[in-house]
Amino acid sequence: MASSSHHDSSAAQRFVLETIGFSDAEKSLLISTFRLTGRRPFHYVEAAAPQERTDIYLVNADNPLAMWQLNARAPSVHVPAVLIGRQQDALAWPLVTKPIHWMRLFEQLDLQMRLAINERARRCNANGAAGGTEWRGGISRRACDRHAPHRPLFEERRLQESVLVVDDSATVRAFMRSRLTPFQFDVDYAENGEKAIDMAQAKSYTCIFLDILMPGMDGYQVCKRIKSSSATRDAAVVMLSSRASAFDKFRGSWAGCDAYLGKPVGEDELLSTIARFLPSARDTAQALLARTG
């Protein structure tokens, strides 16, 4: 099996993450945003089946019951934990403070899993030297896992989704480029509404980030045009504006936009918003609706 240092750059290493102690709304936000990690070297997913072993725990440190449940699961150097909360007391595992900064959380999860992989590999080597029995250190967390079915350690990354950023500000375009390209999005740019409409007609976009105040056609008009065309209406339109009054948001909703972000755009809000409109997120939502329908 390929090791973490010798694999196709188009593949992501997959880890099963268990969330503990979060509300349904918080868990939904966490899981949808973790879909973005499928574009990074380390990809975090929920267990696909009850028998799948957890690789890392993500725990609400402000919930005493959750901390008790974590202790009962006996996390270790081979199966670590990351905490989210407001507590600053001495804790056994690293804490990411609220409000959540997504990149800090991703980086902390990556760090803990790198340490765990190294420990698993060390155990693998020690066990092999002592007993001559193969130990799949990249996967196995317990001795009983030696005989568990193999699961893919790496998975192919999904095709890049295309994103269009429509803004006459070079600063905003540069900010969006710096935040989106690390997640392997194919990002295009337009400086005005007319060009944006032409580009959306010529290419399919998962998400269109649309400034409201632009020379010529404003964002509301562009949004109406995009949502009224059968060729472009499926693209999620996220309005960007320094105006954040209830009336401005109502105008955006009336124009057909799917979400509204105030300027300056926060990195965490940007990532959680775009995660909502990934095809995988929409597929999950449709599956849930089908179950309850």
mmCIF file of C-alpha atoms in Angstrom:
data_model
loop_
_atom_site.group_PDB
_atom_site.id
_atom_site.type_symbol
_atom_site.label_atom_id
_atom_site.label_comp_id
_atom_site.label_asym_id
_atom_site.label_seq_id
_atom_site.Cartn_x
_atom_site.Cartn_y
_atom_site.Cartn_z
ATOM 1 C CA MET A 1 0.000 0.000 0.000
ATOM 2 C CA ALA A 2 1.199 3.507 -0.773
ATOM 3 C CA SER A 3 2.646 5.488 2.073
ATOM 4 C CA SER A 4 1.722 9.077 2.906
ATOM 5 C CA SER A 5 4.989 10.250 1.346
ATOM 6 C CA HIS A 6 4.572 8.328 -1.921
ATOM 7 C CA HIS A 7 1.179 8.856 -3.494
ATOM 8 C CA ASP A 8 -0.419 10.546 -6.443
ATOM 9 C CA SER A 9 -0.741 14.277 -5.859
ATOM 10 C CA SER A 10 -4.305 14.023 -7.141
ATOM 11 C CA ALA A 11 -5.262 11.840 -4.149
ATOM 12 C CA ALA A 12 -6.185 12.898 -0.625
ATOM 13 C CA GLN A 13 -5.520 10.855 2.503
ATOM 14 C CA ARG A 14 -8.869 9.986 4.092
ATOM 15 C CA PHE A 15 -9.572 10.018 7.832
ATOM 16 C CA VAL A 16 -12.796 9.231 9.687
ATOM 17 C CA LEU A 17 -13.741 12.056 12.043
ATOM 18 C CA GLU A 18 -16.300 11.701 14.852
ATOM 19 C CA THR A 19 -17.980 14.843 16.196
ATOM 20 C CA ILE A 20 -19.069 14.770 19.853
ATOM 21 C CA GLY A 21 -21.276 17.162 21.802
ATOM 22 C CA PHE A 22 -22.397 19.561 19.081
ATOM 23 C CA SER A 23 -25.967 20.603 18.300
ATOM 24 C CA ASP A 24 -27.538 19.399 15.061
ATOM 25 C CA ALA A 25 -27.027 22.855 13.520
ATOM 26 C CA GLU A 26 -23.375 22.980 14.591
ATOM 27 C CA LYS A 27 -22.741 19.454 13.361
ATOM 28 C CA SER A 28 -24.348 20.237 9.994
ATOM 29 C CA LEU A 29 -22.087 23.288 9.598
ATOM 30 C CA LEU A 30 -18.998 21.298 10.603
ATOM 31 C CA ILE A 31 -19.691 18.389 8.272
ATOM 32 C CA SER A 32 -20.582 20.601 5.293
ATOM 33 C CA THR A 33 -17.417 22.663 5.739
ATOM 34 C CA PHE A 34 -15.271 19.540 6.110
ATOM 35 C CA ARG A 35 -16.288 18.648 2.565
ATOM 36 C CA LEU A 36 -13.775 21.311 1.554
ATOM 37 C CA THR A 37 -10.981 19.177 2.979
ATOM 38 C CA GLY A 38 -11.502 16.737 0.096
ATOM 39 C CA ARG A 39 -9.436 19.256 -1.873
ATOM 40 C CA ARG A 40 -6.558 19.157 0.613
ATOM 41 C CA PRO A 41 -3.907 16.473 1.304
ATOM 42 C CA PHE A 42 -5.882 15.361 4.393
ATOM 43 C CA HIS A 43 -9.609 14.714 3.935
ATOM 44 C CA TYR A 44 -11.929 14.370 6.954
ATOM 45 C CA VAL A 45 -15.225 12.507 6.605
ATOM 46 C CA GLU A 46 -17.957 11.012 8.758
ATOM 47 C CA ALA A 47 -18.007 7.248 9.115
ATOM 48 C CA ALA A 48 -19.764 5.676 6.135
ATOM 49 C CA ALA A 49 -20.752 2.629 8.206
ATOM 50 C CA PRO A 50 -21.061 1.887 11.959
ATOM 51 C CA GLN A 51 -18.093 -0.486 11.896
ATOM 52 C CA GLU A 52 -15.670 2.132 10.534
ATOM 53 C CA ARG A 53 -13.011 3.026 13.061
ATOM 54 C CA THR A 54 -12.659 6.639 14.101
ATOM 55 C CA ASP A 55 -9.297 8.213 13.271
ATOM 56 C CA ILE A 56 -9.762 11.482 15.175
ATOM 57 C CA TYR A 57 -12.346 13.026 17.505
ATOM 58 C CA LEU A 58 -13.676 16.585 17.306
ATOM 59 C CA VAL A 59 -15.284 17.575 20.595
ATOM 60 C CA ASN A 60 -17.277 20.481 22.036
ATOM 61 C CA ALA A 61 -15.130 21.323 25.065
ATOM 62 C CA ASP A 62 -17.895 23.522 26.521
ATOM 63 C CA ASN A 63 -20.170 20.488 26.861
ATOM 64 C CA PRO A 64 -19.324 18.471 30.030
ATOM 65 C CA LEU A 65 -21.171 15.400 28.737
ATOM 66 C CA ALA A 66 -19.148 15.510 25.522
ATOM 67 C CA MET A 67 -15.902 15.601 27.491
ATOM 68 C CA TRP A 68 -17.088 12.595 29.510
ATOM 69 C CA GLN A 69 -17.970 10.763 26.276
ATOM 70 C CA LEU A 70 -14.526 11.555 24.860
ATOM 71 C CA ASN A 71 -12.856 10.148 27.968
ATOM 72 C CA ALA A 72 -14.925 6.961 27.602
ATOM 73 C CA ARG A 73 -13.640 6.559 24.036
ATOM 74 C CA ALA A 74 -10.052 6.597 25.335
ATOM 75 C CA PRO A 75 -8.319 8.828 22.765
ATOM 76 C CA SER A 76 -4.612 8.211 22.375
ATOM 77 C CA VAL A 77 -1.556 9.213 20.364
ATOM 78 C CA HIS A 78 -2.806 6.811 17.688
ATOM 79 C CA VAL A 79 -6.369 8.198 17.720
ATOM 80 C CA PRO A 80 -6.147 11.814 18.874
ATOM 81 C CA ALA A 81 -8.713 14.511 19.636
ATOM 82 C CA VAL A 82 -9.133 18.199 18.913
ATOM 83 C CA LEU A 83 -11.377 20.349 21.094
ATOM 84 C CA ILE A 84 -13.493 23.360 20.160
ATOM 85 C CA GLY A 85 -14.624 25.744 22.873
ATOM 86 C CA ARG A 86 -14.149 28.851 24.972
ATOM 87 C CA GLN A 87 -12.350 27.223 27.883
ATOM 88 C CA GLN A 88 -8.729 28.170 28.356
ATOM 89 C CA ASP A 89 -7.961 25.727 31.188
ATOM 90 C CA ALA A 90 -5.248 23.113 30.914
ATOM 91 C CA LEU A 91 -6.615 20.362 28.676
ATOM 92 C CA ALA A 92 -5.220 17.042 27.519
ATOM 93 C CA TRP A 93 -5.836 17.853 23.850
ATOM 94 C CA PRO A 94 -5.352 20.998 21.726
ATOM 95 C CA LEU A 95 -8.160 23.561 21.809
ATOM 96 C CA VAL A 96 -9.390 25.683 18.903
ATOM 97 C CA THR A 97 -11.228 28.630 20.412
ATOM 98 C CA LYS A 98 -14.653 29.882 19.352
ATOM 99 C CA PRO A 99 -15.685 31.425 17.064
ATOM 100 C CA ILE A 100 -14.205 28.758 14.807
ATOM 101 C CA HIS A 101 -11.446 29.799 12.422
ATOM 102 C CA TRP A 102 -11.692 27.091 9.786
ATOM 103 C CA MET A 103 -8.105 27.182 8.567
ATOM 104 C CA ARG A 104 -6.794 26.999 12.131
ATOM 105 C CA LEU A 105 -9.055 24.034 12.772
ATOM 106 C CA PHE A 106 -7.981 22.260 9.570
ATOM 107 C CA GLU A 107 -4.326 22.885 10.405
ATOM 108 C CA GLN A 108 -4.717 21.568 13.960
ATOM 109 C CA LEU A 109 -6.457 18.419 12.738
ATOM 110 C CA ASP A 110 -3.687 17.920 10.172
ATOM 111 C CA LEU A 111 -1.023 18.339 12.846
ATOM 112 C CA GLN A 112 -2.628 15.789 15.172
ATOM 113 C CA MET A 113 -3.067 13.274 12.357
ATOM 114 C CA ARG A 114 0.549 13.649 11.227
ATOM 115 C CA LEU A 115 1.656 12.900 14.782
ATOM 116 C CA ALA A 116 -0.731 9.913 14.911
ATOM 117 C CA ILE A 117 0.523 8.548 11.580
ATOM 118 C CA ASN A 118 4.108 8.773 12.808
ATOM 119 C CA GLU A 119 3.187 6.916 16.005
ATOM 120 C CA ARG A 120 1.280 4.269 14.052
ATOM 121 C CA ALA A 121 4.270 3.796 11.749
ATOM 122 C CA ARG A 122 6.623 3.516 14.723
ATOM 123 C CA ARG A 123 4.359 0.885 16.285
ATOM 124 C CA CYS A 124 4.160 -0.882 12.932
ATOM 125 C CA ASN A 125 7.954 -1.106 12.698
ATOM 126 C CA ALA A 126 8.352 -2.198 16.305
ATOM 127 C CA ASN A 127 5.699 -4.879 15.995
ATOM 128 C CA GLY A 128 7.091 -6.151 12.709
ATOM 129 C CA ALA A 129 10.572 -6.419 14.145
ATOM 130 C CA ALA A 130 9.305 -8.284 17.193
ATOM 131 C CA GLY A 131 6.780 -10.674 15.700
ATOM 132 C CA GLY A 132 7.194 -10.560 11.956
ATOM 133 C CA THR A 133 3.456 -9.885 11.543
ATOM 134 C CA GLU A 134 2.301 -7.205 9.149
ATOM 135 C CA TRP A 135 0.821 -4.232 10.941
ATOM 136 C CA ARG A 136 -0.904 -1.713 8.709
ATOM 137 C CA GLY A 137 0.254 1.239 10.736
ATOM 138 C CA GLY A 138 -1.286 3.842 8.445
ATOM 139 C CA ILE A 139 -4.736 2.411 9.146
ATOM 140 C CA SER A 140 -4.693 0.269 12.290
ATOM 141 C CA ARG A 141 -5.351 1.944 15.602
ATOM 142 C CA ARG A 142 -5.733 -1.180 17.743
ATOM 143 C CA ALA A 143 -4.386 -4.716 17.716
ATOM 144 C CA CYS A 144 -7.845 -6.018 16.765
ATOM 145 C CA ASP A 145 -7.711 -3.906 13.587
ATOM 146 C CA ARG A 146 -5.033 -6.148 12.112
ATOM 147 C CA HIS A 147 -7.706 -8.433 10.703
ATOM 148 C CA ALA A 148 -10.201 -5.710 9.790
ATOM 149 C CA PRO A 149 -11.051 -5.263 6.088
ATOM 150 C CA HIS A 150 -8.834 -2.849 4.198
ATOM 151 C CA ARG A 151 -10.354 0.517 3.529
ATOM 152 C CA PRO A 152 -8.887 2.976 1.033
ATOM 153 C CA LEU A 153 -6.143 5.057 2.596
ATOM 154 C CA PHE A 154 -6.190 7.464 -0.322
ATOM 155 C CA GLU A 155 -9.089 8.625 -2.449
ATOM 156 C CA GLU A 156 -9.128 10.477 -5.724
ATOM 157 C CA ARG A 157 -9.972 14.125 -5.390
ATOM 158 C CA ARG A 158 -13.158 15.205 -7.042
ATOM 159 C CA LEU A 159 -13.044 17.274 -10.174
ATOM 160 C CA GLN A 160 -12.484 20.963 -9.611
ATOM 161 C CA GLU A 161 -15.645 23.027 -9.418
ATOM 162 C CA SER A 162 -15.509 26.393 -11.144
ATOM 163 C CA VAL A 163 -16.150 29.610 -9.247
ATOM 164 C CA LEU A 164 -16.671 33.078 -10.722
ATOM 165 C CA VAL A 165 -15.739 36.196 -8.737
ATOM 166 C CA VAL A 166 -17.367 39.382 -10.049
ATOM 167 C CA ASP A 167 -15.924 42.528 -8.486
ATOM 168 C CA ASP A 168 -14.331 45.704 -9.830
ATOM 169 C CA SER A 169 -11.923 45.816 -6.868
ATOM 170 C CA ALA A 170 -8.532 44.238 -7.506
ATOM 171 C CA THR A 171 -8.098 43.892 -3.716
ATOM 172 C CA VAL A 172 -11.255 41.807 -3.375
ATOM 173 C CA ARG A 173 -10.317 39.654 -6.359
ATOM 174 C CA ALA A 174 -6.869 39.005 -4.861
ATOM 175 C CA PHE A 175 -8.408 38.115 -1.480
ATOM 176 C CA MET A 176 -10.819 35.661 -3.068
ATOM 177 C CA ARG A 177 -8.025 34.099 -5.133
ATOM 178 C CA SER A 178 -5.861 33.573 -2.043
ATOM 179 C CA ARG A 179 -8.720 31.924 -0.122
ATOM 180 C CA LEU A 180 -10.175 29.723 -2.866
ATOM 181 C CA THR A 181 -7.209 28.407 -4.842
ATOM 182 C CA PRO A 182 -5.753 26.366 -1.899
ATOM 183 C CA PHE A 183 -8.947 24.287 -2.097
ATOM 184 C CA GLN A 184 -8.360 23.464 -5.772
ATOM 185 C CA PHE A 185 -11.216 25.583 -7.104
ATOM 186 C CA ASP A 186 -10.996 26.734 -10.699
ATOM 187 C CA VAL A 187 -11.470 30.474 -10.152
ATOM 188 C CA ASP A 188 -12.358 32.987 -12.879
ATOM 189 C CA TYR A 189 -12.761 36.741 -12.516
ATOM 190 C CA ALA A 190 -14.915 39.457 -14.071
ATOM 191 C CA GLU A 191 -14.695 43.178 -13.410
ATOM 192 C CA ASN A 192 -18.263 44.070 -14.428
ATOM 193 C CA GLY A 193 -21.718 42.560 -14.741
ATOM 194 C CA GLU A 194 -21.874 42.410 -18.523
ATOM 195 C CA LYS A 195 -18.702 40.314 -18.715
ATOM 196 C CA ALA A 196 -19.944 38.097 -15.870
ATOM 197 C CA ILE A 197 -23.161 37.251 -17.713
ATOM 198 C CA ASP A 198 -21.230 36.342 -20.866
ATOM 199 C CA MET A 199 -18.830 34.146 -18.875
ATOM 200 C CA ALA A 200 -21.671 32.406 -17.028
ATOM 201 C CA GLN A 201 -23.363 31.622 -20.347
ATOM 202 C CA ALA A 202 -20.166 30.103 -21.713
ATOM 203 C CA LYS A 203 -19.088 28.071 -18.665
ATOM 204 C CA SER A 204 -20.842 26.234 -15.845
ATOM 205 C CA TYR A 205 -20.104 27.650 -12.382
ATOM 206 C CA THR A 206 -20.876 26.049 -9.044
ATOM 207 C CA CYS A 207 -20.855 29.425 -7.340
ATOM 208 C CA ILE A 208 -20.795 33.061 -8.460
ATOM 209 C CA PHE A 209 -19.617 35.690 -5.977
ATOM 210 C CA LEU A 210 -21.196 38.935 -7.093
ATOM 211 C CA ASP A 211 -20.416 42.477 -5.976
ATOM 212 C CA ILE A 212 -23.452 44.762 -5.823
ATOM 213 C CA LEU A 213 -21.900 48.154 -6.571
ATOM 214 C CA MET A 214 -20.155 48.010 -9.949
ATOM 215 C CA PRO A 215 -19.881 50.304 -12.967
ATOM 216 C CA GLY A 216 -22.749 49.779 -15.409
ATOM 217 C CA MET A 217 -25.092 46.945 -14.484
ATOM 218 C CA ASP A 218 -25.309 46.505 -10.703
ATOM 219 C CA GLY A 219 -25.231 43.177 -8.875
ATOM 220 C CA TYR A 220 -29.005 42.968 -8.437
ATOM 221 C CA GLN A 221 -29.540 43.250 -12.184
ATOM 222 C CA VAL A 222 -26.811 40.691 -12.906
ATOM 223 C CA CYS A 223 -28.307 38.266 -10.399
ATOM 224 C CA LYS A 224 -31.765 38.574 -11.998
ATOM 225 C CA ARG A 225 -30.298 37.883 -15.418
ATOM 226 C CA ILE A 226 -28.372 34.839 -14.189
ATOM 227 C CA LYS A 227 -31.351 33.377 -12.332
ATOM 228 C CA SER A 228 -33.780 33.992 -15.201
ATOM 229 C CA SER A 229 -31.716 32.030 -17.735
ATOM 230 C CA SER A 230 -32.073 28.249 -17.960
ATOM 231 C CA ALA A 231 -28.360 28.060 -18.844
ATOM 232 C CA THR A 232 -27.173 29.750 -15.658
ATOM 233 C CA ARG A 233 -29.908 29.503 -13.017
ATOM 234 C CA ASP A 234 -28.356 26.472 -11.302
ATOM 235 C CA ALA A 235 -25.265 28.439 -10.270
ATOM 236 C CA ALA A 236 -25.405 29.563 -6.637
ATOM 237 C CA VAL A 237 -25.165 33.364 -6.473
ATOM 238 C CA VAL A 238 -23.588 34.899 -3.365
ATOM 239 C CA MET A 239 -23.955 38.669 -3.152
ATOM 240 C CA LEU A 240 -21.020 40.664 -1.758
ATOM 241 C CA SER A 241 -21.699 44.114 -0.328
ATOM 242 C CA SER A 242 -20.605 46.588 2.328
ATOM 243 C CA ARG A 243 -24.320 47.259 2.758
ATOM 244 C CA ALA A 244 -25.750 44.782 5.222
ATOM 245 C CA SER A 245 -29.125 46.242 6.200
ATOM 246 C CA ALA A 246 -32.270 44.107 6.224
ATOM 247 C CA PHE A 247 -33.511 46.014 3.172
ATOM 248 C CA ASP A 248 -30.305 45.295 1.217
ATOM 249 C CA LYS A 249 -30.563 41.606 2.052
ATOM 250 C CA PHE A 250 -34.210 41.636 1.010
ATOM 251 C CA ARG A 251 -33.256 43.159 -2.350
ATOM 252 C CA GLY A 252 -30.654 40.444 -2.815
ATOM 253 C CA SER A 253 -33.182 37.735 -1.970
ATOM 254 C CA TRP A 254 -35.750 39.310 -4.295
ATOM 255 C CA ALA A 255 -33.169 39.305 -7.093
ATOM 256 C CA GLY A 256 -32.746 35.559 -6.542
ATOM 257 C CA CYS A 257 -29.421 35.328 -4.710
ATOM 258 C CA ASP A 258 -28.708 32.220 -2.632
ATOM 259 C CA ALA A 259 -26.634 33.910 0.090
ATOM 260 C CA TYR A 260 -25.458 37.356 1.138
ATOM 261 C CA LEU A 261 -22.011 38.180 2.559
ATOM 262 C CA GLY A 262 -20.992 41.538 3.960
ATOM 263 C CA LYS A 263 -17.703 43.207 3.099
ATOM 264 C CA PRO A 264 -15.031 42.870 4.203
ATOM 265 C CA VAL A 265 -15.578 39.167 3.609
ATOM 266 C CA GLY A 266 -14.386 36.971 6.474
ATOM 267 C CA GLU A 267 -12.398 33.874 5.507
ATOM 268 C CA ASP A 268 -14.395 31.566 7.781
ATOM 269 C CA GLU A 269 -17.759 32.837 6.571
ATOM 270 C CA LEU A 270 -16.568 32.524 2.976
ATOM 271 C CA LEU A 271 -15.498 28.888 3.409
ATOM 272 C CA SER A 272 -18.650 27.826 5.256
ATOM 273 C CA THR A 273 -20.818 29.573 2.636
ATOM 274 C CA ILE A 274 -19.199 27.991 -0.403
ATOM 275 C CA ALA A 275 -19.265 24.583 1.300
ATOM 276 C CA ARG A 276 -23.079 24.807 1.310
ATOM 277 C CA PHE A 277 -23.183 24.940 -2.472
ATOM 278 C CA LEU A 278 -20.766 22.156 -3.387
ATOM 279 C CA PRO A 279 -22.459 19.390 -5.389
ATOM 280 C CA SER A 280 -21.723 16.926 -2.566
ATOM 281 C CA ALA A 281 -23.539 19.166 -0.086
ATOM 282 C CA ARG A 282 -26.555 19.497 -2.372
ATOM 283 C CA ASP A 283 -26.637 15.734 -2.932
ATOM 284 C CA THR A 284 -26.678 15.183 0.832
ATOM 285 C CA ALA A 285 -29.463 17.711 1.343
ATOM 286 C CA GLN A 286 -31.564 16.109 -1.391
ATOM 287 C CA ALA A 287 -31.034 12.659 0.128
ATOM 288 C CA LEU A 288 -32.194 13.933 3.533
ATOM 289 C CA LEU A 289 -35.285 15.530 1.980
ATOM 290 C CA ALA A 290 -36.080 12.272 0.159
ATOM 291 C CA ARG A 291 -35.895 10.367 3.449
ATOM 292 C CA THR A 292 -38.267 12.756 5.249
ATOM 293 C CA GLY A 293 -40.618 13.290 2.300
#
